[in-house]
mmCIF file of C-alpha atoms in Angstrom:
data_model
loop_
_atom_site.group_PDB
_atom_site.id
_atom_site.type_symbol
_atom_site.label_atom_id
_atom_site.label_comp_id
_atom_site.label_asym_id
_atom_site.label_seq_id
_atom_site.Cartn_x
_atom_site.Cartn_y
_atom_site.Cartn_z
ATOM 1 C CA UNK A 1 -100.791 60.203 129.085
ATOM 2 C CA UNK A 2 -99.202 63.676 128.224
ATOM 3 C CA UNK A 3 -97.063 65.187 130.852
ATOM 4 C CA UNK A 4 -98.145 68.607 132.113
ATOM 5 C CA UNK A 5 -96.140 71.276 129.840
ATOM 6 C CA UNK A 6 -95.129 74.967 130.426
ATOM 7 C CA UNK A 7 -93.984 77.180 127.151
ATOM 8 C CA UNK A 8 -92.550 80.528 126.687
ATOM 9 C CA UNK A 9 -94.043 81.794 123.361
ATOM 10 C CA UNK A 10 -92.906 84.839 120.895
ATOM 11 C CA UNK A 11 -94.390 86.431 118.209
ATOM 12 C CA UNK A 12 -93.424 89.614 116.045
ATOM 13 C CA UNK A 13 -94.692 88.505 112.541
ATOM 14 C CA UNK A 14 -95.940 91.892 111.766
ATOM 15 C CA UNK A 15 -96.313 95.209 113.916
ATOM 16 C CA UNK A 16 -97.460 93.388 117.251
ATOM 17 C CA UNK A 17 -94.999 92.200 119.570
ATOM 18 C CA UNK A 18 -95.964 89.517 121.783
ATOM 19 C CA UNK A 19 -94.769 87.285 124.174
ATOM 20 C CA UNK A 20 -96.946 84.873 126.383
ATOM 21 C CA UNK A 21 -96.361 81.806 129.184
ATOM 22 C CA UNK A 22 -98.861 79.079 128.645
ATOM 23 C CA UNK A 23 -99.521 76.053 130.230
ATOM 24 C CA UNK A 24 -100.804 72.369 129.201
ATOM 25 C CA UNK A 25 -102.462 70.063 131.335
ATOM 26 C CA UNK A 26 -102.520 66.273 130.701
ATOM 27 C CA UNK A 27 -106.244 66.252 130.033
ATOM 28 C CA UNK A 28 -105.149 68.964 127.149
ATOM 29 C CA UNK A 29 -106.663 71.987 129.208
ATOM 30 C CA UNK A 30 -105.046 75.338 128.665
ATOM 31 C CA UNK A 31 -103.640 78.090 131.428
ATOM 32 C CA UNK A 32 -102.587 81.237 130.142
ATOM 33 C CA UNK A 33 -100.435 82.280 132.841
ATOM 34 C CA UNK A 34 -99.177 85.491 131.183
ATOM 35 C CA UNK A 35 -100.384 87.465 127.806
ATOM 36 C CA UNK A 36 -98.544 91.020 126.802
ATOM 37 C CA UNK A 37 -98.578 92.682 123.779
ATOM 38 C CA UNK A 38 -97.090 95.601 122.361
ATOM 39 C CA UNK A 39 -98.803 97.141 119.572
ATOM 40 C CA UNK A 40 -96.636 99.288 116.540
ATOM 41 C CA UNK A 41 -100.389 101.234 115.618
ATOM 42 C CA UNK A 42 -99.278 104.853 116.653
ATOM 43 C CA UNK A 43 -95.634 103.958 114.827
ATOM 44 C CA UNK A 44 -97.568 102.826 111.536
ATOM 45 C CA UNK A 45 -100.895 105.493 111.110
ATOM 46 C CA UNK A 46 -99.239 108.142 109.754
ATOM 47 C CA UNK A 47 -98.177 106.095 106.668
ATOM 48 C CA UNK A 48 -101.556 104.559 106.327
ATOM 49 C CA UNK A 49 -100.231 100.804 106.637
ATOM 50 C CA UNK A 50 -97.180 98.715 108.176
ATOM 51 C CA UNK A 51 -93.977 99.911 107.164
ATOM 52 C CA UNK A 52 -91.335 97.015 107.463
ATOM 53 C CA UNK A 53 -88.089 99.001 108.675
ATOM 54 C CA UNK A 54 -90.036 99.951 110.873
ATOM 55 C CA UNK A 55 -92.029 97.431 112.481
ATOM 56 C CA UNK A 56 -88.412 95.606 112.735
ATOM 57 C CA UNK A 57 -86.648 98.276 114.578
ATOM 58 C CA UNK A 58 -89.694 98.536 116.837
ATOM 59 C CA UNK A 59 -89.476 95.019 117.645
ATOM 60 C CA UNK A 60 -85.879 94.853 118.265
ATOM 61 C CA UNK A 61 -86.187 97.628 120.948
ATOM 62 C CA UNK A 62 -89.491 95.906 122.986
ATOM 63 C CA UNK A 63 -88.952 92.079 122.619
ATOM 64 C CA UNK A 64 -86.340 91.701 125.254
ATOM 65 C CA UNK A 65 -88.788 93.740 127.733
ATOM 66 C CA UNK A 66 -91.952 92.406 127.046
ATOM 67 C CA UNK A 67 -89.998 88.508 127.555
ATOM 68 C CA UNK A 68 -89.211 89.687 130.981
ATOM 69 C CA UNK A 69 -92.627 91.272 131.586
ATOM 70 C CA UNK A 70 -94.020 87.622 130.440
ATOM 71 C CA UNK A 71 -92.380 86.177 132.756
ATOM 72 C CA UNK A 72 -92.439 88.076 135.620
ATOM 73 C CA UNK A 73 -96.439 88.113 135.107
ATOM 74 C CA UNK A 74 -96.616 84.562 135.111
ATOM 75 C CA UNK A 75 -94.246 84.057 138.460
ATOM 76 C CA UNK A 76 -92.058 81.874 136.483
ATOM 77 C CA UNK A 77 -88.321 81.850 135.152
ATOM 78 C CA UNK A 78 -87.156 80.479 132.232
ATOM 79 C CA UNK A 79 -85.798 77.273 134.459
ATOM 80 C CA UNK A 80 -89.616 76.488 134.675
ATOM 81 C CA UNK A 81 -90.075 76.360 130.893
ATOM 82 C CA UNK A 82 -90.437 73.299 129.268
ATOM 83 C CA UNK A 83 -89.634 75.085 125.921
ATOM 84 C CA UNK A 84 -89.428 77.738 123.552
ATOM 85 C CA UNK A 85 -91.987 78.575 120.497
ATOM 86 C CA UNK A 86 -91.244 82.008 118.059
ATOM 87 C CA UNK A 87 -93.231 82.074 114.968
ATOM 88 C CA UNK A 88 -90.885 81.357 112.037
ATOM 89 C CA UNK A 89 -93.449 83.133 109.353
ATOM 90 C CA UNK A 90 -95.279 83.804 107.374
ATOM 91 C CA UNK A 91 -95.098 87.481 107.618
ATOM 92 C CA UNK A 92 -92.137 90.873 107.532
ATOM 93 C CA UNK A 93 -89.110 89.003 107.067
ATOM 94 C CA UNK A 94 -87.370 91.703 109.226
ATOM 95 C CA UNK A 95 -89.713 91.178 112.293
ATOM 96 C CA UNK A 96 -89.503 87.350 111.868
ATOM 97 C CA UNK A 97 -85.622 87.597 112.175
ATOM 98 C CA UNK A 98 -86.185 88.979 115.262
ATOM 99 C CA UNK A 99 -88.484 86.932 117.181
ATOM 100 C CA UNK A 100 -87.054 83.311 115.942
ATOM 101 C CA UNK A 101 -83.138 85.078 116.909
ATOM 102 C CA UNK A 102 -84.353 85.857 120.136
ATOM 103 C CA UNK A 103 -85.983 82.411 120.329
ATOM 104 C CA UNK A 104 -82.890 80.608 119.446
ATOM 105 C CA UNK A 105 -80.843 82.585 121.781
ATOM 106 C CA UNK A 106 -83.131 81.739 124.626
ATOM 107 C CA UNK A 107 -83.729 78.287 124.165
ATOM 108 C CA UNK A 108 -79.482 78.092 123.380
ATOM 109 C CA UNK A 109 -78.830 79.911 126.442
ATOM 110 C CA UNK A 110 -81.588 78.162 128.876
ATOM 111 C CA UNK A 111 -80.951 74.678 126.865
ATOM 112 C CA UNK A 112 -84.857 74.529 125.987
ATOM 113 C CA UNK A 113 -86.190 73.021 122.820
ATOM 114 C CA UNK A 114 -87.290 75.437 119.920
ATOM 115 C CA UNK A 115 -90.308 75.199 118.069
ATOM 116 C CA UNK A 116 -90.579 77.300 115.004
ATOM 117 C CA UNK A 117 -94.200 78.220 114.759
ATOM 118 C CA UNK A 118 -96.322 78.800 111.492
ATOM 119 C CA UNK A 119 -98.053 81.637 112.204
ATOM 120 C CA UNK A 120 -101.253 80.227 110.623
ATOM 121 C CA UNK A 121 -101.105 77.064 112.632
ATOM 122 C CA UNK A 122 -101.234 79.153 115.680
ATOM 123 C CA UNK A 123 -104.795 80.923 114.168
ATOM 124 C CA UNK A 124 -106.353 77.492 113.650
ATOM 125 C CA UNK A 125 -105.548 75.789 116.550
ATOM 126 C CA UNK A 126 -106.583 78.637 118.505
ATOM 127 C CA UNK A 127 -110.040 77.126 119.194
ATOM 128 C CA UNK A 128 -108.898 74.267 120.494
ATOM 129 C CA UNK A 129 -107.446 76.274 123.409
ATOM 130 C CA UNK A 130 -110.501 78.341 123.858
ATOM 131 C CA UNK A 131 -113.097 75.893 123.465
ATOM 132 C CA UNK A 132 -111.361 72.442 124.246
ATOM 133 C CA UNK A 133 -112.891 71.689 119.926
ATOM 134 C CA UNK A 134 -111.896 68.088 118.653
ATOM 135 C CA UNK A 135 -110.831 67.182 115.134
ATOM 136 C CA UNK A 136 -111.966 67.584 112.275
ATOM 137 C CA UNK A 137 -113.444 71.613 111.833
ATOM 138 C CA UNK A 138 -113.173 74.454 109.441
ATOM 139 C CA UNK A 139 -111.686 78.100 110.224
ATOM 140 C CA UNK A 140 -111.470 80.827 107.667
ATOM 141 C CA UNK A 141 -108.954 82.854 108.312
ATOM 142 C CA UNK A 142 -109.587 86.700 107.376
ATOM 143 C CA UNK A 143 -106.496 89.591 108.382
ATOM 144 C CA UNK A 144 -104.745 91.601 106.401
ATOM 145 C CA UNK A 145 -102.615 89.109 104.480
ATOM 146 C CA UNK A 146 -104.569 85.726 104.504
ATOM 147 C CA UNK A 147 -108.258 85.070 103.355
ATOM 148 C CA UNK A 148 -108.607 81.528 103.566
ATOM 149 C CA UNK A 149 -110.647 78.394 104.384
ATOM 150 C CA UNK A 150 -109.019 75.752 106.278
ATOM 151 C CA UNK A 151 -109.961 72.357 107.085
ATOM 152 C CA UNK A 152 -108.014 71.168 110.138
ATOM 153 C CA UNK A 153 -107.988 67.523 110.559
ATOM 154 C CA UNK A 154 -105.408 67.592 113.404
ATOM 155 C CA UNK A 155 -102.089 68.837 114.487
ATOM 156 C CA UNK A 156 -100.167 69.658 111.645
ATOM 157 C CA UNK A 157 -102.698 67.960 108.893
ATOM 158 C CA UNK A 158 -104.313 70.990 107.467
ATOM 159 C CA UNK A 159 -106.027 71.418 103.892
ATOM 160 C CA UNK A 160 -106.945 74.589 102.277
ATOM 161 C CA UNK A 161 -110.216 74.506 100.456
ATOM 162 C CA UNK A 162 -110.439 78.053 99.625
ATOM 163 C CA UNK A 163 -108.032 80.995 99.534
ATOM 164 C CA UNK A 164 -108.392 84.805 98.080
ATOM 165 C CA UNK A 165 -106.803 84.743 94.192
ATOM 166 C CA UNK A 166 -105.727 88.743 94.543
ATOM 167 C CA UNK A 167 -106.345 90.592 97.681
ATOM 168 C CA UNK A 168 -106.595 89.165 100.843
ATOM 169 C CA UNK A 169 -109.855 90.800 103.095
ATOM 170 C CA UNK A 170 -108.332 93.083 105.558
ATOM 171 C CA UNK A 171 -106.271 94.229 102.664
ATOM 172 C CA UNK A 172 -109.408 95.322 100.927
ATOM 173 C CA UNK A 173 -111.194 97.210 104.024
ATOM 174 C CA UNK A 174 -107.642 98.922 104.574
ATOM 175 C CA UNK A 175 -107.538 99.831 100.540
ATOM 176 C CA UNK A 176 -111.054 101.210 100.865
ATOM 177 C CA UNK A 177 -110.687 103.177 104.090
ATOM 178 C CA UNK A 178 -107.315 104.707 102.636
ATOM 179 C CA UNK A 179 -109.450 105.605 99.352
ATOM 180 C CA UNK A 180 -112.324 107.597 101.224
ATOM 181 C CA UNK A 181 -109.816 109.156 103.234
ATOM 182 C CA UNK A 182 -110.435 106.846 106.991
ATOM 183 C CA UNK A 183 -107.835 106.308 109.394
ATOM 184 C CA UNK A 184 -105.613 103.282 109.850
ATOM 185 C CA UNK A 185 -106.517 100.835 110.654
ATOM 186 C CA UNK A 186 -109.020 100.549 107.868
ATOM 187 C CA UNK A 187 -111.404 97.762 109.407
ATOM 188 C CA UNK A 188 -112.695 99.488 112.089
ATOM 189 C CA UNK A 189 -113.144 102.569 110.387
ATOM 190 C CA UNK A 190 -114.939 101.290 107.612
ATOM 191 C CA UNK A 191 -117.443 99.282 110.013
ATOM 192 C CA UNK A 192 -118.057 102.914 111.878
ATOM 193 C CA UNK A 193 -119.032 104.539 109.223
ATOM 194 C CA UNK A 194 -121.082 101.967 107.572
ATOM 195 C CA UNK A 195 -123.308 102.251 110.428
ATOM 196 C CA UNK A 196 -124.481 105.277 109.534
ATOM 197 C CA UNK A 197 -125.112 104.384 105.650
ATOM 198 C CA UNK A 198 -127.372 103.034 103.117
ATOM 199 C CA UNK A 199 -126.574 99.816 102.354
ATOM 200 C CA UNK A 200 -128.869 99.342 99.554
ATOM 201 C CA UNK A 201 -127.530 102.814 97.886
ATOM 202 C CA UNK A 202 -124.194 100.810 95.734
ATOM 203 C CA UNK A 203 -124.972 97.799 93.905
ATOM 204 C CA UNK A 204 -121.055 96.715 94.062
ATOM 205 C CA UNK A 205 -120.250 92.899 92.820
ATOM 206 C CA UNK A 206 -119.844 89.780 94.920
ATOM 207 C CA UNK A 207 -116.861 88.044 93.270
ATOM 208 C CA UNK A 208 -117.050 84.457 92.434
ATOM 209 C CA UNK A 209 -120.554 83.849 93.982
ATOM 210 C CA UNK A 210 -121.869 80.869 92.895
ATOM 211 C CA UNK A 211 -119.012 78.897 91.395
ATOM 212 C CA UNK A 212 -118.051 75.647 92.716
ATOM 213 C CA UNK A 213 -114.915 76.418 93.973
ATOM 214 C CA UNK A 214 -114.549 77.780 97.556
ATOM 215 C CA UNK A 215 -112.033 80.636 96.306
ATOM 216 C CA UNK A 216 -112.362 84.245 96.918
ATOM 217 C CA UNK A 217 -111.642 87.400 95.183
ATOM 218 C CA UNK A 218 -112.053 91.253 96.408
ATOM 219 C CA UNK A 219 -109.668 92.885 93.402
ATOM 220 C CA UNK A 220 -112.907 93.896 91.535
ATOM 221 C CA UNK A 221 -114.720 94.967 94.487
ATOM 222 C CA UNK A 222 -112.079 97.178 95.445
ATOM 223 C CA UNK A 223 -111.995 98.616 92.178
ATOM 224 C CA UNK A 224 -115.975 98.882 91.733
ATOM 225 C CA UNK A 225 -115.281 101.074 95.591
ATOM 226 C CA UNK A 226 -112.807 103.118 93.617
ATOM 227 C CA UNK A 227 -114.979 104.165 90.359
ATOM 228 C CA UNK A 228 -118.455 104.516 92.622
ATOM 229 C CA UNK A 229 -116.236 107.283 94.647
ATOM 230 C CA UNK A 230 -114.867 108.749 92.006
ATOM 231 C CA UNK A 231 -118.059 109.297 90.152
ATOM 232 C CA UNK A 232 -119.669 111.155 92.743
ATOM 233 C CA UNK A 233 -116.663 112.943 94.021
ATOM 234 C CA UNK A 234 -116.415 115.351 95.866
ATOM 235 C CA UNK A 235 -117.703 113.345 99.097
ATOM 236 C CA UNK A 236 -119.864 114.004 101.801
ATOM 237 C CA UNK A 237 -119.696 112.172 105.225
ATOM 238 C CA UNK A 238 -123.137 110.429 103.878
ATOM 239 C CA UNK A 239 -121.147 109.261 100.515
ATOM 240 C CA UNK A 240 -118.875 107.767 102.277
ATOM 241 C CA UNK A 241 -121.253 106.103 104.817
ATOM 242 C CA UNK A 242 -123.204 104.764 102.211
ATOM 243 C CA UNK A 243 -120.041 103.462 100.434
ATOM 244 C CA UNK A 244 -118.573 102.025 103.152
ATOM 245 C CA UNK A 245 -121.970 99.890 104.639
ATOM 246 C CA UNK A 246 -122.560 98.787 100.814
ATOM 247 C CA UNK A 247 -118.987 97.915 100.132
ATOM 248 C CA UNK A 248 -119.931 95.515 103.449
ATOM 249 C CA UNK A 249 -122.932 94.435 102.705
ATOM 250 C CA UNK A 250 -121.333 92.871 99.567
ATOM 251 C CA UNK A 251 -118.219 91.333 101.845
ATOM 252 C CA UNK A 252 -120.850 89.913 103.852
ATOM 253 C CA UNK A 253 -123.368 88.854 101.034
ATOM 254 C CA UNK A 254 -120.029 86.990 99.215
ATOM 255 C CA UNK A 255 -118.778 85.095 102.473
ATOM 256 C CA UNK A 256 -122.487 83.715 102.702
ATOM 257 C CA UNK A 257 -122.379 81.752 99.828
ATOM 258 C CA UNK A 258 -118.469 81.091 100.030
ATOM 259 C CA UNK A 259 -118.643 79.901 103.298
ATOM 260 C CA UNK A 260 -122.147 78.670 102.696
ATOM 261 C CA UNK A 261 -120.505 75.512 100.072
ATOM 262 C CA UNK A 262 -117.439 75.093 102.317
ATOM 263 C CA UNK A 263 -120.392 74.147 105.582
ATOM 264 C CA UNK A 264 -122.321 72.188 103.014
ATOM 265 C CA UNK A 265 -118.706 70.448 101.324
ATOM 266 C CA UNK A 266 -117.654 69.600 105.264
ATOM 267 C CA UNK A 267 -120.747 67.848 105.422
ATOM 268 C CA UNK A 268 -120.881 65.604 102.665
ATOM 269 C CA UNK A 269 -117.138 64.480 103.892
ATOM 270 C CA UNK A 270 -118.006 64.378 107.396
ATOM 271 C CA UNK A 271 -121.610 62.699 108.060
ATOM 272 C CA UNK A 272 -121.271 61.550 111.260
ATOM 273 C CA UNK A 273 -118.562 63.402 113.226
ATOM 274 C CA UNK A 274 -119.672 62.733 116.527
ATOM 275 C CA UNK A 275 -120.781 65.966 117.760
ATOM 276 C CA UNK A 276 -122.153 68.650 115.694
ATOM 277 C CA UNK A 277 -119.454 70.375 113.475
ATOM 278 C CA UNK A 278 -117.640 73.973 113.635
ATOM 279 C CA UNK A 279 -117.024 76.798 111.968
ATOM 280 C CA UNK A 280 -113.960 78.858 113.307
ATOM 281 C CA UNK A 281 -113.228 82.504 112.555
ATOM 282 C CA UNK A 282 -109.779 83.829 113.337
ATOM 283 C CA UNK A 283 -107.785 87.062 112.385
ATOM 284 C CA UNK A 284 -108.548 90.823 112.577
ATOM 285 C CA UNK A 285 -111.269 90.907 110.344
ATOM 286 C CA UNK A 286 -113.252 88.228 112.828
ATOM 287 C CA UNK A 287 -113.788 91.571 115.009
ATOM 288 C CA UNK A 288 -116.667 92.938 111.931
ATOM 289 C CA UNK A 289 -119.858 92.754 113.621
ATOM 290 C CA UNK A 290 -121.502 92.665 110.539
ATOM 291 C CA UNK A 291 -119.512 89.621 109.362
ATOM 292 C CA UNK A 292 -119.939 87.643 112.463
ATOM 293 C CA UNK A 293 -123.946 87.949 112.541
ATOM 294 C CA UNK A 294 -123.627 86.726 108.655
ATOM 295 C CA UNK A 295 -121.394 83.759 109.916
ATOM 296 C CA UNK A 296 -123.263 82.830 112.869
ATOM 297 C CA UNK A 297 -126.735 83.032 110.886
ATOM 298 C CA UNK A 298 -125.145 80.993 108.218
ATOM 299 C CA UNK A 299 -123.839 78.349 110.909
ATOM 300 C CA UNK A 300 -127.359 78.168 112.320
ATOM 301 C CA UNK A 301 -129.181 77.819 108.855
ATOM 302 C CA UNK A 302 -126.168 74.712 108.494
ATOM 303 C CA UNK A 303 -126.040 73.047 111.888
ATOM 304 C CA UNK A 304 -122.964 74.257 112.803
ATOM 305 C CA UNK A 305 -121.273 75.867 115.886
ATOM 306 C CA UNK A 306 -120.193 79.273 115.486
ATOM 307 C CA UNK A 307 -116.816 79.896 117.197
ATOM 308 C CA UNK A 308 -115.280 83.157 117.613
ATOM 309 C CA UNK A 309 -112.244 83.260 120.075
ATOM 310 C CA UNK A 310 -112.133 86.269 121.910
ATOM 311 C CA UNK A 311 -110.260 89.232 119.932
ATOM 312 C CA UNK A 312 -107.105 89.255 121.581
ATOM 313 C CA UNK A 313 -106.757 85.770 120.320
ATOM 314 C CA UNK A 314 -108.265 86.751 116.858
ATOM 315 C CA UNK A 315 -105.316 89.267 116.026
ATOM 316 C CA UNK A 316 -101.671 88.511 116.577
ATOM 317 C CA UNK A 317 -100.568 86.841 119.876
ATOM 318 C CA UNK A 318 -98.215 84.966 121.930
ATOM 319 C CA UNK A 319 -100.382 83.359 123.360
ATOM 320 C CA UNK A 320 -101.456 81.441 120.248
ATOM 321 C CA UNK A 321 -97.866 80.326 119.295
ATOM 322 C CA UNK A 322 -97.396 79.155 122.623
ATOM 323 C CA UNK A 323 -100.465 76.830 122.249
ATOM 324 C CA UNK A 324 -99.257 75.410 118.841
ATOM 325 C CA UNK A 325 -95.724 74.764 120.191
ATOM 326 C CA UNK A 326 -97.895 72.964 123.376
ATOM 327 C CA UNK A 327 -99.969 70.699 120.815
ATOM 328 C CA UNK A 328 -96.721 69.927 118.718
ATOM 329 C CA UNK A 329 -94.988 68.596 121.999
ATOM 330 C CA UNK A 330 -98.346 66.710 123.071
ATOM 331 C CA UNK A 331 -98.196 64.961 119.535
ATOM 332 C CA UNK A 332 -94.275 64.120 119.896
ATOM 333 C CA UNK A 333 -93.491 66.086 116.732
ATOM 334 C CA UNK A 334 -90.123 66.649 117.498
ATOM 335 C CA UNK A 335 -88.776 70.551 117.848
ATOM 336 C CA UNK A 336 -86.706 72.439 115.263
ATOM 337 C CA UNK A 337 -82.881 72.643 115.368
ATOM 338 C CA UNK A 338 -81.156 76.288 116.032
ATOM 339 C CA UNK A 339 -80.724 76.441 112.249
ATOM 340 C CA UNK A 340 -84.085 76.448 111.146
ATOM 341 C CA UNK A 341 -84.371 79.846 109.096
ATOM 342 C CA UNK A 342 -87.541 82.442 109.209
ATOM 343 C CA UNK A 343 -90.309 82.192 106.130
ATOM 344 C CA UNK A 344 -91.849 85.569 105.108
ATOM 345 C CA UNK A 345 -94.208 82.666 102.786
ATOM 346 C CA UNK A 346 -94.986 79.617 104.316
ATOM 347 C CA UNK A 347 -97.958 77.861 103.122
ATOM 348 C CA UNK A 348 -100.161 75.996 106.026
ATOM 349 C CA UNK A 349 -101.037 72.982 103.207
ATOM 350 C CA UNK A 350 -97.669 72.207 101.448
ATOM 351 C CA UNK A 351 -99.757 70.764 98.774
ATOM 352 C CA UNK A 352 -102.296 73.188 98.047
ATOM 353 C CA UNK A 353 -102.133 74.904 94.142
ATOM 354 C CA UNK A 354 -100.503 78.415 94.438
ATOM 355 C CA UNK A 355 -103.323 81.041 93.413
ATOM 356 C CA UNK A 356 -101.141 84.098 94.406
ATOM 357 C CA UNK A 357 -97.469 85.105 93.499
ATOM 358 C CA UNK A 358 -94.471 82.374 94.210
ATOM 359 C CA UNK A 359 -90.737 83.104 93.764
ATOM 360 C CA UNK A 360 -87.758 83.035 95.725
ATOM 361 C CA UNK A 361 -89.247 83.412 99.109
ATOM 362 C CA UNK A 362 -91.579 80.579 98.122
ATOM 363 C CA UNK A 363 -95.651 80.532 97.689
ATOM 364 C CA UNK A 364 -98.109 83.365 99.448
ATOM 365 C CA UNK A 365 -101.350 81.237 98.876
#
């Protein structure tokens, strides 16, 4: 049986900083003692996006702080730790450097074991903590830099079935919101203002739908956004509400199908699974009501359960790396030495094709 385990956990892999305490039973249940985050938004708006510098500095000046506050929240010290996870990437090298430092510091100082995280791993094991899911289950992982689907077999055997070939989806809602003008972040202000519009007004195009392969594209969606606005420019509030709820209904109307083959692929190499099969949504974009009603009708139509962890553990957390470090240690993988260096691309499947952009720093997709 697995011991009962206790883990600090940090993560700065973009403009949140995070640190969480979080605890493993020996039946596998979860206790988040602690949970704080810092968020960069205010630091980042007026440039309409994350700027790296800095995100970095603004890490460098909370992490210590919000360690302590971690801590002290959870009524532990670092003598009650069982051992230390930082995500190692993907993400802004310069915010990576500082959460794995810090990591390696700690667990040097406190002799604790490290475990460098992969930020993606933390995302699709997330369910597992919320909802106690067994192998084998898809997740499809929308944010800002990542638009994939995964099929997670079990800790540390993952296989990606589709992935975006230009932009990833928050990408695209940010693109759009910057174009007609919306605050940052861009998700949330495109799904306020498509409330108000006509979705049937724009006829934009649903990339890839209805080819075999589970890929997916929003380049030429974006760019269909971009010519639609231009064309009837200048624009009222109702242009852009219009705009912005058919430039969704199109997201939505594209993730059907995608996700629609990936259900009906899961089943064909899963029959008999034991208990009826998942569908996990993790990252920003999993807070789009408009995308989760598609998802969950799709999941009914298919069979499938419908997760959705709560949106603090959607976005970027500690709490999440903590949890991966946790089911690392409960599998005996054994933890990372203090030279193991931060990866700003880090592939969850090693041996998937790269779709998008590999050089020095290694594959993004």
């Amino acid at each position: 049986m697995v011991p009962f385990m206790r883990i600090l956990g940090i993560e700065t892999s973009c403009d949140e900083t995070a640190a969480a305490v979080v605890e493993r039973n020996a039946e596998g249940h979860c206790n988040v003692l602690s949970d704080v985050v810092l968020s960069q938004l205010d630091e980042h708006s007026a440039y309409g996006g994350v700027v790296p510098e800095i995100a970095a500095r603004a890490h460098v000046e909370a992490l210590d702080e919000l360690i302590e506050q971690a801590l002290k929240r959870a009524n532990v010290s670092l003598a009650d730790v069982d051992a230390i996870a930082a995500t190692s990437g993907p993400g802004l090298i310069g915010g990576l450097l500082v959460g794995l430092m810090t990591g390696k510091a700690i667990a040097r100082a406190a002799g604790k074991p490290l475990y460098a995280i992969n930020h993606l791993e933390g995302h699709a094991l997330t369910a597992r903590l919320t909802h106690g899911l067994s192998f084998p289950y898809l997740v499809l992982l929308v944010s800002g830099g990542h638009t994939q689907l995964i099929l997670v077999r079990g800790v540390g055997q993952y296989e990606r079935w589709g992935t975006t070939i230009d932009d990833a989806l928050g990408e695209a809602f940010d693109k759009t919101a910057k174009l007609l003008s919306l605050p940052y972040p861009g998700g949330p202000a495109v799904e306020r203002m498509a409330r108000d519009g006509n979705a049937d007004r724009f006829d934009f195009p649903r990339p890839l739908v209805g080819e075999a392969r589970l890929d997916f594209s929003f380049s030429g969606l974006k760019t269909a956004v971009r010519q639609a606005a231009q064309d009837i420019a200048p624009l009222s509030d109702q242009d852009v509400a219009d705009i912005c709820a058919s430039f969704q209904r199109a997201i939505s109307r594209t993730l059907k199908d995608r996700i629609g083959r990936g259900l009906q692929r899961f089943k064909r190499e899963f029959p008999a699974t034991g208990e009826k099969p998942a569908l996990v949504v993790a990252g920003g974009v999993a807070a789009n009501l408009e995308l989760r009603a598609t998802l969950q009708a799709l999941c009914d139509k298919n069979g499938f359960r419908f997760i959705a962890p709560p949106l603090s553990l959607c976005t970027d957390n500690a709490v999440m790396i903590a949890w991966a470090g946790l089911e690392r240690m409960a599998t005996g993988v054994a933890p990372d030495t203090l030279d193991v260096q931060p990866r700003s691309r880090w592939p969850l499947d090693a041996n998937a094709e790269t779709l998008i952009g590999f050089g020095k720093r290694g594959a993004k997709a």
